[in-house]
Amino acid sequence: RPDGETWVYFVSGEPGRHGIHIARLSGDGDLVPFDCVRLDGAFDGHAVDPDIVRLPDGRYRLFFKGDFGLEPSPAHPSIESAVGSDGIHFTREGAALDGGVAADPTVARLADGTWLMA
């Protein structure tokens, strides 16, 4: 992060807390959970497998699987993207990869400005 702090995005498997959460890396190397990701203003327990990148304009783009399969199952694309300025609150952009079976995206921006997803 711009302030030198390291945040780690992870999926919580705790009942009632399933979804994307955030932890800070402390000075002694411990991960300290402190918040959850909000998509379009709400926590979404269907969102999993986060991968986040910092954009040239300082915002963050979050790639994630949007349809984990909890009931009721939403009709989201396989892999979605969302953008936000604080790393907590994001606005969905839509499908980054639609259709098929996909999970655990790893995304990098290439020198020509395109994206590579593995």
Coordinates of C-alpha atoms in Angstrom, one line a residue:
R1 CA 0.0 0.0 0.0
P2 CA 1.2 3.6 -0.4
D3 CA 1.7 3.9 3.3
G4 CA 4.0 0.8 3.3
E5 CA 1.5 -1.4 5.1
T6 CA 0.9 -4.9 3.7
W7 CA -2.7 -6.2 3.4
V8 CA -3.5 -9.9 2.6
Y9 CA -6.8 -10.8 1.1
F10 CA -8.2 -14.2 2.0
V11 CA -11.3 -16.3 2.1
S12 CA -12.7 -17.1 5.5
G13 CA -14.2 -20.6 5.8
E14 CA -15.9 -19.8 9.2
P15 CA -19.6 -20.4 9.2
G16 CA -21.5 -17.2 8.6
R17 CA -18.3 -15.4 7.6
H18 CA -17.6 -17.1 4.2
G19 CA -16.3 -14.5 1.8
I20 CA -13.3 -12.2 1.2
H21 CA -11.6 -10.7 4.2
I22 CA -8.5 -8.6 4.8
A23 CA -5.7 -8.9 7.3
R24 CA -2.7 -6.6 8.0
L25 CA 0.8 -7.9 8.2
S26 CA 2.1 -6.8 11.6
G27 CA 5.6 -5.7 12.4
D28 CA 6.3 -9.1 14.0
G29 CA 5.0 -11.0 10.9
D30 CA 1.6 -12.0 12.2
L31 CA -1.5 -11.6 10.1
V32 CA -4.2 -9.6 11.9
P33 CA -7.7 -9.8 10.3
F34 CA -9.4 -6.4 10.4
D35 CA -12.2 -6.1 7.8
C36 CA -14.0 -7.7 4.9
V37 CA -14.4 -6.7 1.3
R38 CA -17.6 -4.9 0.3
L39 CA -18.9 -5.3 -3.3
D40 CA -21.4 -2.6 -4.3
G41 CA -21.8 -1.7 -0.7
A42 CA -22.4 -5.1 0.8
F43 CA -20.5 -8.2 2.0
D44 CA -20.9 -11.1 -0.5
G45 CA -20.4 -14.6 0.9
H46 CA -20.4 -15.9 -2.7
A47 CA -17.2 -14.0 -3.6
V48 CA -14.0 -16.0 -3.1
D49 CA -10.5 -16.5 -4.5
P50 CA -9.3 -12.9 -4.4
D51 CA -6.5 -11.5 -6.5
I52 CA -5.8 -7.7 -6.2
V53 CA -3.7 -5.4 -8.2
R54 CA -2.8 -1.7 -7.9
L55 CA -3.8 0.4 -10.9
P56 CA -1.6 3.2 -12.2
D57 CA -4.1 5.8 -11.0
G58 CA -3.8 4.5 -7.4
R59 CA -7.1 2.5 -7.3
Y60 CA -7.3 -1.2 -6.7
R61 CA -8.8 -3.8 -9.1
L62 CA -10.0 -7.0 -7.4
F63 CA -10.5 -10.2 -9.4
F64 CA -12.5 -12.9 -7.7
K65 CA -14.7 -15.9 -8.3
G66 CA -18.2 -14.5 -7.9
D67 CA -20.3 -17.7 -7.7
F68 CA -18.9 -19.9 -5.0
G69 CA -22.1 -22.0 -4.8
L70 CA -23.6 -21.2 -1.4
E71 CA -27.4 -21.3 -1.5
P72 CA -29.0 -19.3 -3.0
S73 CA -26.5 -19.4 -5.8
P74 CA -26.2 -16.0 -7.7
A75 CA -26.0 -15.8 -11.5
H76 CA -22.5 -14.2 -11.6
P77 CA -19.9 -14.8 -14.2
S78 CA -17.0 -17.2 -13.4
I79 CA -14.4 -14.6 -12.7
E80 CA -15.4 -11.0 -12.0
S81 CA -13.6 -7.7 -11.4
A82 CA -14.3 -4.7 -9.3
V83 CA -12.5 -1.5 -8.6
G84 CA -12.1 0.7 -5.5
S85 CA -10.0 3.4 -4.1
D86 CA -9.5 2.2 -0.5
G87 CA -9.0 -1.5 -0.9
I88 CA -12.1 -2.3 1.1
H89 CA -15.1 -0.9 -0.9
F90 CA -15.4 -2.0 -4.5
T91 CA -17.8 -1.5 -7.4
R92 CA -18.4 -4.5 -9.6
E93 CA -17.2 -4.0 -13.2
G94 CA -18.7 -7.3 -14.4
A95 CA -17.2 -10.4 -16.1
A96 CA -13.4 -10.7 -16.5
L97 CA -13.9 -14.3 -17.6
D98 CA -17.4 -15.6 -18.3
G99 CA -18.5 -19.1 -18.7
G100 CA -16.9 -22.4 -18.0
V101 CA -15.4 -23.5 -14.8
A102 CA -12.8 -21.2 -13.3
A103 CA -11.3 -20.5 -9.9
D104 CA -8.3 -18.9 -8.2
P105 CA -7.5 -16.2 -10.8
T106 CA -4.0 -14.8 -10.8
V107 CA -3.8 -11.6 -12.9
A108 CA -1.0 -9.4 -14.1
R109 CA -1.0 -6.2 -16.2
L110 CA 1.4 -6.5 -19.1
A111 CA 3.6 -3.7 -20.4
D112 CA 1.2 -3.0 -23.3
G113 CA -1.7 -2.4 -20.9
T114 CA -3.5 -5.7 -21.5
W115 CA -4.2 -8.2 -18.7
L116 CA -3.0 -11.8 -18.4
M117 CA -5.1 -14.2 -16.3
A118 CA -3.9 -17.6 -15.3

